mmCIF file of C-alpha atoms in Angstrom:
data_model
loop_
_atom_site.group_PDB
_atom_site.id
_atom_site.type_symbol
_atom_site.label_atom_id
_atom_site.label_comp_id
_atom_site.label_asym_id
_atom_site.label_seq_id
_atom_site.Cartn_x
_atom_site.Cartn_y
_atom_site.Cartn_z
ATOM 1 C CA ASP A 1 -8.679 -19.768 38.456
ATOM 2 C CA GLN A 2 -11.203 -19.284 35.194
ATOM 3 C CA GLN A 3 -13.415 -22.454 35.796
ATOM 4 C CA VAL A 4 -15.701 -21.291 32.670
ATOM 5 C CA LYS A 5 -12.738 -20.823 29.487
ATOM 6 C CA GLN A 6 -14.215 -19.633 26.271
ATOM 7 C CA ASN A 7 -10.759 -19.714 24.710
ATOM 8 C CA SER A 8 -11.963 -17.969 21.160
ATOM 9 C CA PRO A 9 -12.366 -14.630 21.287
ATOM 10 C CA SER A 10 -14.322 -13.668 17.918
ATOM 11 C CA LEU A 11 -15.473 -16.568 15.439
ATOM 12 C CA SER A 12 -16.394 -15.210 12.039
ATOM 13 C CA VAL A 13 -18.972 -17.242 9.902
ATOM 14 C CA GLN A 14 -20.627 -16.979 6.691
ATOM 15 C CA GLU A 15 -24.216 -16.809 6.324
ATOM 16 C CA GLY A 16 -25.934 -20.032 5.827
ATOM 17 C CA ARG A 17 -23.187 -21.768 7.067
ATOM 18 C CA ILE A 18 -22.772 -23.781 10.713
ATOM 19 C CA SER A 19 -21.277 -21.624 13.730
ATOM 20 C CA ILE A 20 -20.340 -23.527 16.404
ATOM 21 C CA LEU A 21 -19.031 -21.542 19.402
ATOM 22 C CA ASN A 22 -17.293 -23.598 22.172
ATOM 23 C CA CYS A 23 -16.561 -23.731 25.662
ATOM 24 C CA ASP A 24 -13.843 -26.345 28.154
ATOM 25 C CA TYR A 25 -15.018 -25.731 32.085
ATOM 26 C CA THR A 26 -12.757 -27.288 34.930
ATOM 27 C CA ASN A 27 -15.213 -27.682 38.354
ATOM 28 C CA SER A 28 -16.656 -30.996 37.365
ATOM 29 C CA MET A 29 -19.175 -30.363 39.730
ATOM 30 C CA PHE A 30 -20.502 -28.338 37.316
ATOM 31 C CA ASP A 31 -23.690 -29.963 36.353
ATOM 32 C CA TYR A 32 -26.083 -27.353 34.525
ATOM 33 C CA PHE A 33 -25.118 -25.119 31.687
ATOM 34 C CA LEU A 34 -26.373 -22.223 30.089
ATOM 35 C CA TRP A 35 -25.141 -20.256 26.521
ATOM 36 C CA TYR A 36 -26.207 -16.539 26.794
ATOM 37 C CA LYS A 37 -25.870 -13.668 23.697
ATOM 38 C CA LYS A 38 -25.058 -10.314 24.332
ATOM 39 C CA TYR A 39 -25.778 -7.133 21.687
ATOM 40 C CA PRO A 40 -24.144 -4.042 22.638
ATOM 41 C CA ALA A 41 -25.352 -2.174 25.640
ATOM 42 C CA GLU A 42 -27.957 -4.611 26.330
ATOM 43 C CA GLY A 43 -28.464 -7.518 28.614
ATOM 44 C CA PRO A 44 -28.193 -10.872 28.064
ATOM 45 C CA THR A 45 -30.445 -13.107 26.816
ATOM 46 C CA PHE A 46 -30.814 -16.600 27.348
ATOM 47 C CA LEU A 47 -30.569 -18.938 24.575
ATOM 48 C CA ILE A 48 -30.474 -22.801 25.638
ATOM 49 C CA SER A 49 -29.575 -24.949 28.651
ATOM 50 C CA ILE A 50 -28.703 -28.949 29.440
ATOM 51 C CA SER A 51 -28.452 -30.331 32.080
ATOM 52 C CA SER A 52 -25.335 -32.773 32.817
ATOM 53 C CA ILE A 53 -27.825 -35.911 32.756
ATOM 54 C CA LYS A 54 -27.962 -34.967 28.653
ATOM 55 C CA ASP A 55 -25.257 -35.122 25.910
ATOM 56 C CA LYS A 56 -27.719 -32.737 23.849
ATOM 57 C CA ASN A 57 -30.429 -30.345 23.772
ATOM 58 C CA GLU A 58 -31.801 -28.795 20.527
ATOM 59 C CA ASP A 59 -34.066 -25.591 20.276
ATOM 60 C CA GLY A 60 -34.477 -24.682 16.949
ATOM 61 C CA ARG A 61 -31.473 -23.768 14.621
ATOM 62 C CA PHE A 62 -29.547 -23.644 18.042
ATOM 63 C CA THR A 63 -28.341 -27.480 19.470
ATOM 64 C CA VAL A 64 -26.018 -27.313 23.073
ATOM 65 C CA PHE A 65 -23.658 -30.788 23.156
ATOM 66 C CA LEU A 66 -21.690 -31.572 26.112
ATOM 67 C CA ASN A 67 -18.343 -34.132 26.674
ATOM 68 C CA LYS A 68 -18.405 -34.296 30.438
ATOM 69 C CA SER A 69 -15.382 -36.661 30.019
ATOM 70 C CA ALA A 70 -13.733 -33.947 28.406
ATOM 71 C CA LYS A 71 -15.935 -31.024 30.439
ATOM 72 C CA HIS A 72 -16.428 -29.630 26.601
ATOM 73 C CA LEU A 73 -19.838 -27.918 25.924
ATOM 74 C CA SER A 74 -20.259 -26.319 22.285
ATOM 75 C CA LEU A 75 -23.220 -24.610 20.796
ATOM 76 C CA HIS A 76 -23.875 -24.996 17.274
ATOM 77 C CA ILE A 77 -26.255 -22.575 15.831
ATOM 78 C CA VAL A 78 -27.304 -24.181 11.988
ATOM 79 C CA PRO A 79 -28.135 -22.150 9.422
ATOM 80 C CA SER A 80 -25.766 -18.730 10.592
ATOM 81 C CA GLN A 81 -27.819 -15.563 10.260
ATOM 82 C CA PRO A 82 -26.750 -11.955 10.648
ATOM 83 C CA GLY A 83 -29.065 -11.672 13.424
ATOM 84 C CA ASP A 84 -27.135 -13.999 15.371
ATOM 85 C CA SER A 85 -24.049 -11.180 15.366
ATOM 86 C CA ALA A 86 -23.471 -11.116 18.806
ATOM 87 C CA VAL A 87 -21.375 -11.950 22.024
ATOM 88 C CA TYR A 88 -22.097 -15.333 23.217
ATOM 89 C CA PHE A 89 -21.979 -16.426 27.042
ATOM 90 C CA CYS A 90 -20.762 -20.152 28.352
ATOM 91 C CA ALA A 91 -21.973 -20.118 31.442
ATOM 92 C CA ALA A 92 -22.334 -23.056 34.105
ATOM 93 C CA SER A 93 -23.329 -23.859 38.296
ATOM 94 C CA MET A 94 -24.042 -26.369 40.918
ATOM 95 C CA ASN A 95 -27.364 -27.099 41.481
ATOM 96 C CA ARG A 96 -26.679 -27.114 44.987
ATOM 97 C CA ASP A 97 -25.037 -23.834 44.609
ATOM 98 C CA ASP A 98 -26.371 -20.055 44.100
ATOM 99 C CA LYS A 99 -23.512 -19.032 41.865
ATOM 100 C CA ILE A 100 -23.439 -18.818 37.930
ATOM 101 C CA ILE A 101 -19.756 -18.649 36.611
ATOM 102 C CA PHE A 102 -19.591 -16.880 33.003
ATOM 103 C CA GLY A 103 -16.870 -17.490 30.048
ATOM 104 C CA LYS A 104 -15.023 -14.288 29.115
ATOM 105 C CA GLY A 105 -17.672 -14.310 25.403
ATOM 106 C CA THR A 106 -16.920 -15.088 22.012
ATOM 107 C CA ARG A 107 -17.769 -12.244 19.413
ATOM 108 C CA LEU A 108 -19.625 -14.176 16.452
ATOM 109 C CA HIS A 109 -19.814 -11.946 13.225
ATOM 110 C CA ILE A 110 -22.303 -13.831 10.584
ATOM 111 C CA LEU A 111 -20.570 -12.533 6.987
ATOM 112 C CA PRO A 112 -22.850 -11.550 3.722
ATOM 113 C CA SER B 1 -42.903 -14.348 33.361
ATOM 114 C CA GLN B 2 -39.920 -12.268 35.592
ATOM 115 C CA THR B 3 -38.776 -9.058 34.280
ATOM 116 C CA ILE B 4 -35.507 -7.107 35.705
ATOM 117 C CA HIS B 5 -35.749 -3.132 35.720
ATOM 118 C CA GLN B 6 -32.285 -1.413 36.263
ATOM 119 C CA TRP B 7 -31.167 2.141 35.917
ATOM 120 C CA PRO B 8 -30.165 4.182 34.649
ATOM 121 C CA ALA B 9 -29.469 3.102 31.403
ATOM 122 C CA THR B 10 -25.931 5.019 31.411
ATOM 123 C CA LEU B 11 -24.031 7.112 34.246
ATOM 124 C CA VAL B 12 -20.791 9.009 34.515
ATOM 125 C CA GLN B 13 -19.572 9.707 38.193
ATOM 126 C CA PRO B 14 -16.451 11.374 39.068
ATOM 127 C CA VAL B 15 -13.538 9.594 40.932
ATOM 128 C CA GLY B 16 -14.316 10.751 44.597
ATOM 129 C CA SER B 17 -18.243 10.442 44.445
ATOM 130 C CA PRO B 18 -20.712 8.003 45.654
ATOM 131 C CA LEU B 19 -22.684 5.485 43.445
ATOM 132 C CA SER B 20 -25.947 3.925 43.808
ATOM 133 C CA LEU B 21 -27.761 1.513 41.311
ATOM 134 C CA GLU B 22 -31.163 0.250 41.897
ATOM 135 C CA CYS B 23 -32.702 -2.885 40.440
ATOM 136 C CA THR B 24 -36.424 -4.261 41.212
ATOM 137 C CA VAL B 25 -37.544 -7.502 39.625
ATOM 138 C CA GLU B 26 -41.040 -7.545 38.355
ATOM 139 C CA GLY B 27 -42.675 -11.137 38.421
ATOM 140 C CA THR B 28 -41.410 -13.639 40.553
ATOM 141 C CA SER B 29 -41.356 -13.855 44.380
ATOM 142 C CA ASN B 30 -38.040 -14.637 46.894
ATOM 143 C CA PRO B 31 -36.100 -14.528 43.389
ATOM 144 C CA ASN B 32 -31.832 -14.882 43.899
ATOM 145 C CA LEU B 33 -30.507 -11.852 42.562
ATOM 146 C CA TYR B 34 -27.292 -10.972 41.017
ATOM 147 C CA TRP B 35 -24.796 -7.963 40.645
ATOM 148 C CA TYR B 36 -22.594 -8.891 37.488
ATOM 149 C CA ARG B 37 -19.991 -6.899 35.245
ATOM 150 C CA GLN B 38 -18.950 -6.664 32.387
ATOM 151 C CA ALA B 39 -15.596 -5.059 31.524
ATOM 152 C CA ALA B 40 -13.192 -4.772 28.153
ATOM 153 C CA GLY B 41 -11.960 -7.730 27.800
ATOM 154 C CA ARG B 42 -13.337 -9.587 30.669
ATOM 155 C CA GLY B 43 -16.125 -11.107 30.483
ATOM 156 C CA LEU B 44 -19.177 -11.432 33.330
ATOM 157 C CA GLN B 45 -17.814 -11.323 36.598
ATOM 158 C CA LEU B 46 -20.185 -12.082 39.979
ATOM 159 C CA LEU B 47 -19.905 -9.145 41.812
ATOM 160 C CA PHE B 48 -22.317 -9.754 44.706
ATOM 161 C CA TYR B 49 -25.572 -12.403 45.384
ATOM 162 C CA SER B 50 -28.402 -12.624 47.513
ATOM 163 C CA VAL B 51 -31.067 -15.280 48.021
ATOM 164 C CA GLY B 52 -33.424 -13.287 50.174
ATOM 165 C CA ILE B 53 -33.346 -9.862 52.085
ATOM 166 C CA GLY B 54 -29.950 -9.202 53.811
ATOM 167 C CA GLN B 55 -28.536 -11.578 52.988
ATOM 168 C CA ILE B 56 -25.383 -10.996 50.458
ATOM 169 C CA SER B 57 -22.575 -12.815 49.306
ATOM 170 C CA SER B 58 -19.540 -11.275 47.744
ATOM 171 C CA GLU B 59 -17.460 -12.916 45.466
ATOM 172 C CA VAL B 60 -15.034 -10.339 44.817
ATOM 173 C CA PRO B 61 -13.795 -7.490 47.508
ATOM 174 C CA GLN B 62 -13.204 -4.204 46.388
ATOM 175 C CA ASN B 63 -14.960 -0.492 47.086
ATOM 176 C CA LEU B 64 -18.540 -1.577 46.447
ATOM 177 C CA SER B 65 -21.464 -2.682 48.402
ATOM 178 C CA ALA B 66 -24.880 -4.318 47.443
ATOM 179 C CA SER B 67 -28.207 -4.170 49.983
ATOM 180 C CA ARG B 68 -31.361 -6.173 49.575
ATOM 181 C CA PRO B 69 -33.723 -4.023 51.567
ATOM 182 C CA GLN B 70 -36.995 -5.939 50.002
ATOM 183 C CA ASP B 71 -37.525 -8.958 48.276
ATOM 184 C CA ARG B 72 -37.318 -7.768 44.943
ATOM 185 C CA GLN B 73 -34.891 -4.953 45.292
ATOM 186 C CA PHE B 74 -31.094 -5.203 45.048
ATOM 187 C CA ILE B 75 -29.005 -2.112 45.590
ATOM 188 C CA LEU B 76 -24.934 -1.560 44.389
ATOM 189 C CA SER B 77 -23.073 1.127 45.781
ATOM 190 C CA SER B 78 -20.044 2.761 46.615
ATOM 191 C CA LYS B 79 -19.214 5.756 48.954
ATOM 192 C CA LYS B 80 -15.896 6.646 46.814
ATOM 193 C CA LEU B 81 -15.570 5.274 42.988
ATOM 194 C CA LEU B 82 -12.335 4.589 41.603
ATOM 195 C CA LEU B 83 -11.162 4.752 37.865
ATOM 196 C CA SER B 84 -10.923 0.899 37.715
ATOM 197 C CA ASP B 85 -15.182 0.913 38.590
ATOM 198 C CA SER B 86 -15.641 2.226 35.453
ATOM 199 C CA GLY B 87 -18.070 -0.923 33.518
ATOM 200 C CA PHE B 88 -21.287 -2.449 32.133
ATOM 201 C CA TYR B 89 -23.294 -3.135 35.794
ATOM 202 C CA LEU B 90 -26.040 -6.145 34.730
ATOM 203 C CA CYS B 91 -28.806 -7.064 37.477
ATOM 204 C CA ALA B 92 -29.930 -10.159 37.464
ATOM 205 C CA GLY B 93 -32.597 -12.660 38.666
ATOM 206 C CA GLY B 94 -33.289 -16.466 38.690
ATOM 207 C CA LEU B 95 -35.050 -19.269 40.969
ATOM 208 C CA TRP B 96 -32.550 -21.103 41.378
ATOM 209 C CA GLY B 97 -32.070 -25.027 42.746
ATOM 210 C CA ASN B 98 -34.348 -25.547 40.732
ATOM 211 C CA ASN B 99 -32.180 -25.279 37.252
ATOM 212 C CA SER B 100 -33.825 -22.506 35.683
ATOM 213 C CA PRO B 101 -31.832 -19.717 33.740
ATOM 214 C CA LEU B 102 -31.084 -16.200 35.612
ATOM 215 C CA HIS B 103 -32.955 -12.710 33.446
ATOM 216 C CA PHE B 104 -30.599 -9.864 33.089
ATOM 217 C CA GLY B 105 -31.906 -6.348 33.295
ATOM 218 C CA ASN B 106 -30.796 -3.868 30.451
ATOM 219 C CA GLY B 107 -27.379 -2.686 32.197
ATOM 220 C CA THR B 108 -26.111 0.635 33.494
ATOM 221 C CA ARG B 109 -23.276 2.149 31.735
ATOM 222 C CA LEU B 110 -20.893 3.173 33.925
ATOM 223 C CA THR B 111 -17.736 5.426 33.595
ATOM 224 C CA VAL B 112 -15.743 7.562 36.048
ATOM 225 C CA THR B 113 -14.040 9.605 34.731
#
């Protein structure tokens, strides 16, 4: 049973435009959500997170939006840059649990 | 800040051979430690996690095992590798309970032939 779902395996976006990566979750007990970026043959690097008490968190070009009623979160990257081409993983956890559950990832291609 | 060290970076092992992957953590005490595997098209699958020395929780039944002999050391092992064990293995560490992110090592690419 997949608790964190990233339904788009890949996404192509023109350089300079906005990239929107989506993530859905099924467990209403999740209260902390994270986005990671991963290049080939490297470990994922943390990008941005959001607690369930918020609906938006912004850090430079990256903004994460959380819609608890829809159990949906999204990562917005604007403007998109060539170095943003990577696999993006959504992850979720419960504060009192030690497990962090990841989605399958979305490969983002930034087109010149 | 926390740094996760993993080795080796790549490994090719025959079916039936043993496995030992080591992960060490620098820059923090009493971290939660995790082993994940990234298989093709499968995302990041949590294999084991540990909240302290000698404490291991297994998420996926398989022929792999994990041990935590020291606070900052986490080892992934197998007595006999299967072809299906091929993948990219990632160690991660975090201070959980405080809504803080995990930090990952650079991973080990394991190919079982």
